[in-house]
mmCIF file of C-alpha atoms in Angstrom:
data_model
loop_
_atom_site.group_PDB
_atom_site.id
_atom_site.type_symbol
_atom_site.label_atom_id
_atom_site.label_comp_id
_atom_site.label_asym_id
_atom_site.label_seq_id
_atom_site.Cartn_x
_atom_site.Cartn_y
_atom_site.Cartn_z
ATOM 1 C CA GLY A 296 0.000 0.000 0.000
ATOM 2 C CA ALA A 297 0.876 3.662 -0.274
ATOM 3 C CA VAL A 298 3.169 5.070 2.402
ATOM 4 C CA VAL A 299 3.047 8.472 4.055
ATOM 5 C CA SER A 300 5.826 9.607 6.349
ATOM 6 C CA GLN A 301 5.923 12.359 8.922
ATOM 7 C CA HIS A 302 8.911 14.066 10.451
ATOM 8 C CA PRO A 303 9.627 14.488 13.246
ATOM 9 C CA SER A 304 7.722 11.796 15.110
ATOM 10 C CA ARG A 305 8.131 13.638 18.362
ATOM 11 C CA VAL A 306 9.162 17.183 19.205
ATOM 12 C CA ILE A 307 9.491 19.130 22.423
ATOM 13 C CA CYS A 308 9.887 22.893 22.219
ATOM 14 C CA LYS A 309 9.788 25.955 24.378
ATOM 15 C CA SER A 310 6.820 28.281 24.436
ATOM 16 C CA GLY A 311 7.108 30.974 21.791
ATOM 17 C CA THR A 312 9.151 28.984 19.300
ATOM 18 C CA SER A 313 7.980 27.691 15.930
ATOM 19 C CA VAL A 314 7.872 24.062 14.915
ATOM 20 C CA LYS A 315 7.707 22.624 11.393
ATOM 21 C CA ILE A 316 6.208 19.202 10.683
ATOM 22 C CA GLU A 317 6.743 17.534 7.315
ATOM 23 C CA CYS A 318 4.360 15.133 5.605
ATOM 24 C CA ARG A 319 5.600 13.175 2.589
ATOM 25 C CA SER A 320 3.934 10.740 0.253
ATOM 26 C CA LEU A 321 6.705 8.264 -0.538
ATOM 27 C CA ASP A 322 5.416 6.279 -3.501
ATOM 28 C CA PHE A 323 2.581 8.279 -4.968
ATOM 29 C CA GLN A 324 1.665 11.816 -5.894
ATOM 30 C CA ALA A 325 -0.717 13.635 -3.612
ATOM 31 C CA THR A 326 -2.499 16.688 -4.956
ATOM 32 C CA THR A 327 -4.380 16.923 -1.689
ATOM 33 C CA MET A 328 -3.126 16.423 1.827
ATOM 34 C CA PHE A 329 -5.013 16.859 5.061
ATOM 35 C CA TRP A 330 -3.846 17.906 8.511
ATOM 36 C CA TYR A 331 -5.567 16.625 11.629
ATOM 37 C CA ARG A 332 -5.178 17.256 15.313
ATOM 38 C CA GLN A 333 -5.939 14.616 17.917
ATOM 39 C CA PHE A 334 -6.123 15.303 21.640
ATOM 40 C CA PRO A 335 -5.716 12.379 24.077
ATOM 41 C CA LYS A 336 -8.581 9.910 23.946
ATOM 42 C CA GLN A 337 -10.383 11.987 21.338
ATOM 43 C CA SER A 338 -11.099 11.715 17.671
ATOM 44 C CA LEU A 339 -9.267 13.276 14.755
ATOM 45 C CA MET A 340 -10.296 16.833 13.998
ATOM 46 C CA LEU A 341 -9.578 18.189 10.541
ATOM 47 C CA MET A 342 -7.553 21.387 10.705
ATOM 48 C CA ALA A 343 -6.988 22.159 7.045
ATOM 49 C CA THR A 344 -6.905 20.811 3.525
ATOM 50 C CA SER A 345 -3.666 21.376 1.671
ATOM 51 C CA ASN A 346 -3.720 21.553 -2.111
ATOM 52 C CA GLU A 347 -0.544 21.458 -4.152
ATOM 53 C CA GLY A 348 0.298 24.860 -5.587
ATOM 54 C CA SER A 349 -2.522 26.752 -3.909
ATOM 55 C CA LYS A 350 -3.500 28.121 -0.532
ATOM 56 C CA ALA A 351 -4.710 25.762 2.133
ATOM 57 C CA THR A 352 -8.340 25.695 3.188
ATOM 58 C CA TYR A 353 -8.729 25.970 6.935
ATOM 59 C CA GLU A 354 -11.587 24.643 9.016
ATOM 60 C CA GLN A 355 -13.644 27.001 11.100
ATOM 61 C CA GLY A 356 -11.874 27.971 14.300
ATOM 62 C CA VAL A 357 -8.374 27.125 13.059
ATOM 63 C CA GLU A 358 -6.059 30.135 12.980
ATOM 64 C CA LYS A 359 -4.386 30.259 9.584
ATOM 65 C CA ASP A 360 -1.674 32.616 10.834
ATOM 66 C CA LYS A 361 -0.771 30.246 13.619
ATOM 67 C CA PHE A 362 -0.842 27.023 11.643
ATOM 68 C CA LEU A 363 0.965 27.753 8.395
ATOM 69 C CA ILE A 364 0.582 25.137 5.690
ATOM 70 C CA ASN A 365 2.679 24.871 2.560
ATOM 71 C CA HIS A 366 2.168 22.270 -0.169
ATOM 72 C CA ALA A 367 4.946 23.104 -2.582
ATOM 73 C CA SER A 368 5.184 19.770 -4.368
ATOM 74 C CA LEU A 369 3.079 16.719 -5.112
ATOM 75 C CA THR A 370 4.847 14.748 -2.398
ATOM 76 C CA LEU A 371 5.408 17.231 0.424
ATOM 77 C CA SER A 372 3.225 19.327 2.688
ATOM 78 C CA THR A 373 4.453 21.134 5.780
ATOM 79 C CA LEU A 374 2.650 22.405 8.852
ATOM 80 C CA THR A 375 4.370 25.109 10.865
ATOM 81 C CA VAL A 376 3.054 25.873 14.321
ATOM 82 C CA THR A 377 4.132 29.459 14.912
ATOM 83 C CA SER A 378 4.755 30.890 18.378
ATOM 84 C CA ALA A 379 3.724 27.617 19.962
ATOM 85 C CA HIS A 380 2.109 27.601 23.391
ATOM 86 C CA PRO A 381 1.354 24.742 25.795
ATOM 87 C CA GLU A 382 -2.243 24.552 24.573
ATOM 88 C CA ASP A 383 -0.880 23.625 21.120
ATOM 89 C CA SER A 384 0.522 20.420 22.577
ATOM 90 C CA SER A 385 -1.207 17.618 20.721
ATOM 91 C CA PHE A 386 -0.812 14.769 18.253
ATOM 92 C CA TYR A 387 -0.748 16.016 14.668
ATOM 93 C CA ILE A 388 -1.549 13.607 11.850
ATOM 94 C CA CYS A 389 -1.396 14.146 8.122
ATOM 95 C CA SER A 390 -3.016 12.151 5.376
ATOM 96 C CA ALA A 391 -2.647 12.171 1.637
ATOM 97 C CA ARG A 392 -4.970 11.293 -1.188
ATOM 98 C CA ASP A 393 -3.507 9.461 -4.144
ATOM 99 C CA ALA A 394 -4.058 11.703 -7.158
ATOM 100 C CA GLY A 395 -4.619 8.650 -9.305
ATOM 101 C CA ALA A 396 -7.050 6.902 -6.977
ATOM 102 C CA GLY A 397 -10.804 6.935 -7.085
ATOM 103 C CA THR A 398 -10.946 7.362 -10.835
ATOM 104 C CA SER A 399 -12.285 3.849 -11.325
ATOM 105 C CA GLY A 400 -15.281 4.626 -9.141
ATOM 106 C CA GLY A 401 -13.995 3.025 -5.988
ATOM 107 C CA ALA A 402 -13.813 4.804 -2.653
ATOM 108 C CA PRO A 403 -10.901 7.290 -2.684
ATOM 109 C CA GLU A 404 -8.660 6.263 0.171
ATOM 110 C CA GLN A 405 -6.618 8.585 2.330
ATOM 111 C CA PHE A 406 -3.289 7.267 3.535
ATOM 112 C CA PHE A 407 -2.208 8.407 6.965
ATOM 113 C CA GLY A 408 1.179 9.322 8.321
ATOM 114 C CA PRO A 409 2.313 7.939 11.682
ATOM 115 C CA GLY A 410 1.723 11.250 13.437
ATOM 116 C CA THR A 411 3.820 13.814 15.303
ATOM 117 C CA ARG A 412 3.571 14.340 19.015
ATOM 118 C CA LEU A 413 4.167 17.980 19.863
ATOM 119 C CA THR A 414 4.871 19.014 23.435
ATOM 120 C CA VAL A 415 5.233 22.708 24.184
ATOM 121 C CA LEU A 416 6.815 23.511 27.522
ATOM 122 C CA ALA B 295 -22.532 19.442 7.456
ATOM 123 C CA GLN B 296 -22.103 15.760 8.000
ATOM 124 C CA THR B 297 -22.044 14.196 11.439
ATOM 125 C CA VAL B 298 -20.909 10.735 12.471
ATOM 126 C CA THR B 299 -22.041 9.190 15.744
ATOM 127 C CA GLN B 300 -20.490 6.255 17.514
ATOM 128 C CA SER B 301 -22.599 5.563 20.577
ATOM 129 C CA GLN B 302 -20.313 3.001 22.214
ATOM 130 C CA PRO B 303 -17.265 4.668 23.834
ATOM 131 C CA GLU B 304 -15.854 1.315 24.963
ATOM 132 C CA MET B 305 -16.501 -2.332 24.240
ATOM 133 C CA SER B 306 -14.878 -5.601 25.097
ATOM 134 C CA VAL B 307 -15.025 -9.053 23.554
ATOM 135 C CA GLN B 308 -13.590 -12.437 24.349
ATOM 136 C CA GLU B 309 -10.936 -13.732 22.014
ATOM 137 C CA ALA B 310 -12.437 -15.729 19.125
ATOM 138 C CA GLU B 311 -15.880 -14.239 19.686
ATOM 139 C CA THR B 312 -17.766 -11.794 17.471
ATOM 140 C CA VAL B 313 -18.384 -8.133 18.200
ATOM 141 C CA THR B 314 -20.334 -5.415 16.413
ATOM 142 C CA LEU B 315 -19.482 -1.719 16.585
ATOM 143 C CA SER B 316 -22.227 0.722 15.715
ATOM 144 C CA CYS B 317 -22.076 3.883 13.656
ATOM 145 C CA THR B 318 -24.753 6.231 12.406
ATOM 146 C CA TYR B 319 -24.345 9.301 10.281
ATOM 147 C CA ASP B 320 -26.324 12.217 9.017
ATOM 148 C CA THR B 321 -26.030 13.652 5.534
ATOM 149 C CA SER B 322 -28.100 15.116 2.753
ATOM 150 C CA GLU B 323 -25.808 13.626 0.122
ATOM 151 C CA ASN B 324 -26.908 10.659 -1.943
ATOM 152 C CA ASN B 325 -23.479 9.514 -3.045
ATOM 153 C CA TYR B 326 -20.712 9.210 -0.473
ATOM 154 C CA TYR B 327 -18.219 6.821 1.049
ATOM 155 C CA LEU B 328 -17.981 5.268 4.476
ATOM 156 C CA PHE B 329 -14.918 3.886 6.202
ATOM 157 C CA TRP B 330 -13.844 2.122 9.341
ATOM 158 C CA TYR B 331 -10.362 2.944 10.569
ATOM 159 C CA LYS B 332 -8.411 1.230 13.324
ATOM 160 C CA GLN B 333 -5.966 3.116 15.547
ATOM 161 C CA PRO B 334 -3.841 0.771 17.693
ATOM 162 C CA PRO B 335 -1.667 2.043 20.548
ATOM 163 C CA SER B 336 0.980 3.033 18.019
ATOM 164 C CA ARG B 337 -1.576 5.636 16.825
ATOM 165 C CA GLN B 338 -1.069 4.755 13.165
ATOM 166 C CA MET B 339 -4.407 5.002 11.385
ATOM 167 C CA ILE B 340 -5.159 1.806 9.481
ATOM 168 C CA LEU B 341 -8.003 1.378 7.018
ATOM 169 C CA VAL B 342 -10.133 -1.617 7.971
ATOM 170 C CA ILE B 343 -12.917 -1.529 5.413
ATOM 171 C CA ARG B 344 -14.700 0.850 3.066
ATOM 172 C CA GLN B 345 -18.149 1.072 1.494
ATOM 173 C CA GLU B 346 -19.459 3.022 -1.458
ATOM 174 C CA ALA B 347 -22.973 4.289 -0.794
ATOM 175 C CA TYR B 348 -24.155 3.383 -4.279
ATOM 176 C CA LYS B 349 -23.362 -0.272 -3.659
ATOM 177 C CA GLN B 350 -26.083 -2.262 -1.951
ATOM 178 C CA GLN B 351 -23.808 -5.190 -1.207
ATOM 179 C CA ASN B 352 -22.140 -5.025 2.174
ATOM 180 C CA ALA B 353 -18.351 -4.845 2.077
ATOM 181 C CA THR B 354 -16.285 -7.641 3.607
ATOM 182 C CA GLU B 355 -12.568 -7.949 4.287
ATOM 183 C CA ASN B 356 -11.631 -11.310 5.788
ATOM 184 C CA ARG B 357 -12.888 -11.229 9.409
ATOM 185 C CA PHE B 358 -14.348 -7.748 9.032
ATOM 186 C CA SER B 359 -17.725 -7.006 7.507
ATOM 187 C CA VAL B 360 -20.194 -4.157 7.563
ATOM 188 C CA ASN B 361 -23.947 -3.873 7.755
ATOM 189 C CA PHE B 362 -24.754 -0.854 5.609
ATOM 190 C CA GLN B 363 -28.315 0.391 5.898
ATOM 191 C CA LYS B 364 -28.528 3.471 3.685
ATOM 192 C CA ALA B 365 -32.101 4.420 4.519
ATOM 193 C CA ALA B 366 -31.373 4.213 8.230
ATOM 194 C CA LYS B 367 -27.964 5.872 7.752
ATOM 195 C CA SER B 368 -26.328 3.115 9.695
ATOM 196 C CA PHE B 369 -22.912 1.549 9.092
ATOM 197 C CA SER B 370 -21.939 -1.044 11.694
ATOM 198 C CA LEU B 371 -18.726 -3.073 11.754
ATOM 199 C CA LYS B 372 -18.694 -6.750 12.643
ATOM 200 C CA ILE B 373 -15.453 -8.370 13.707
ATOM 201 C CA SER B 374 -15.532 -12.154 13.671
ATOM 202 C CA ASP B 375 -13.101 -14.466 15.449
ATOM 203 C CA SER B 376 -11.683 -11.548 17.435
ATOM 204 C CA GLN B 377 -7.940 -11.576 17.944
ATOM 205 C CA LEU B 378 -5.760 -9.851 20.526
ATOM 206 C CA GLY B 379 -4.330 -7.684 17.772
ATOM 207 C CA ASP B 380 -7.766 -6.243 17.145
ATOM 208 C CA THR B 381 -7.469 -4.279 20.388
ATOM 209 C CA ALA B 382 -7.568 -0.636 19.275
ATOM 210 C CA MET B 383 -9.667 2.465 18.833
ATOM 211 C CA TYR B 384 -12.066 2.131 15.924
ATOM 212 C CA PHE B 385 -13.268 5.192 14.073
ATOM 213 C CA CYS B 386 -16.161 5.360 11.668
ATOM 214 C CA ALA B 387 -15.696 7.995 8.966
ATOM 215 C CA PHE B 388 -17.729 9.665 6.238
ATOM 216 C CA MET B 389 -16.367 11.098 3.009
ATOM 217 C CA LYS B 390 -18.152 13.433 0.636
ATOM 218 C CA PRO B 391 -18.092 12.695 -3.075
ATOM 219 C CA HIS B 392 -15.508 14.259 -5.321
ATOM 220 C CA SER B 393 -17.106 17.592 -6.090
ATOM 221 C CA GLY B 394 -17.689 20.848 -4.337
ATOM 222 C CA ALA B 395 -16.347 22.246 -1.116
ATOM 223 C CA GLY B 396 -15.025 19.716 1.323
ATOM 224 C CA SER B 397 -14.665 16.975 -1.227
ATOM 225 C CA TYR B 398 -12.596 14.019 -0.111
ATOM 226 C CA GLN B 399 -12.577 15.271 3.482
ATOM 227 C CA LEU B 400 -13.110 12.681 6.176
ATOM 228 C CA THR B 401 -15.481 13.334 9.063
ATOM 229 C CA PHE B 402 -14.773 11.012 11.972
ATOM 230 C CA GLY B 403 -16.910 9.727 14.775
ATOM 231 C CA LYS B 404 -15.627 9.932 18.336
ATOM 232 C CA GLY B 405 -14.417 6.369 18.263
ATOM 233 C CA THR B 406 -15.000 3.112 20.112
ATOM 234 C CA LYS B 407 -12.258 1.622 22.231
ATOM 235 C CA LEU B 408 -12.299 -2.130 21.686
ATOM 236 C CA SER B 409 -10.524 -4.478 24.057
ATOM 237 C CA VAL B 410 -10.091 -8.127 23.145
ATOM 238 C CA ILE B 411 -9.811 -10.245 26.267
ATOM 239 C CA PRO B 412 -7.711 -13.419 26.235
#
């Protein structure tokens, strides 16, 4: 199956610093990537949809200036948490949609990265 | 907006037995996709099974099968011959068709924590 990687898997930073998380599709091209946030024992909440070569679409309540998303190529999207604070501590997960999938009429699958645990001190 | 409801926060099942996880959803769409994802302690999201709404036949994947009732907007997951490795959080998810705002986005339920007991 298709593989999505995330880097780093775990990061600890001081309050006020910025943190960049990378999401890569390793063996397929992804025109669309999605960024989720998951608090402990809760579900995944979609933060934004990242489209290659265009601006990301943010969900209601997500600060676009705080969570900067860049999707510069068909295999890489980045999420930068700017001026991180302890309340930003969470598990961040990306997923990618295979640009060539779903064309045969089957359900278009999203492939998930392993997640990044962010801890802001 | 779509909503997905999983009414069972936690469930347990004896090894080798069968368990059913429930999921209901609300949408005004006629064509859509439904998924069950598994999230083990590693937190890697793993696709268990998927269903296209236009297909009447229930999807099956080895020990996993669904009961898709479109009129009732119900999409339950049955796990047969439960194994210890099935212990995980299970999320039901809804995906809009490929057109318009929000296409291909997944809306997740709150999840059901399944424990398989030896």
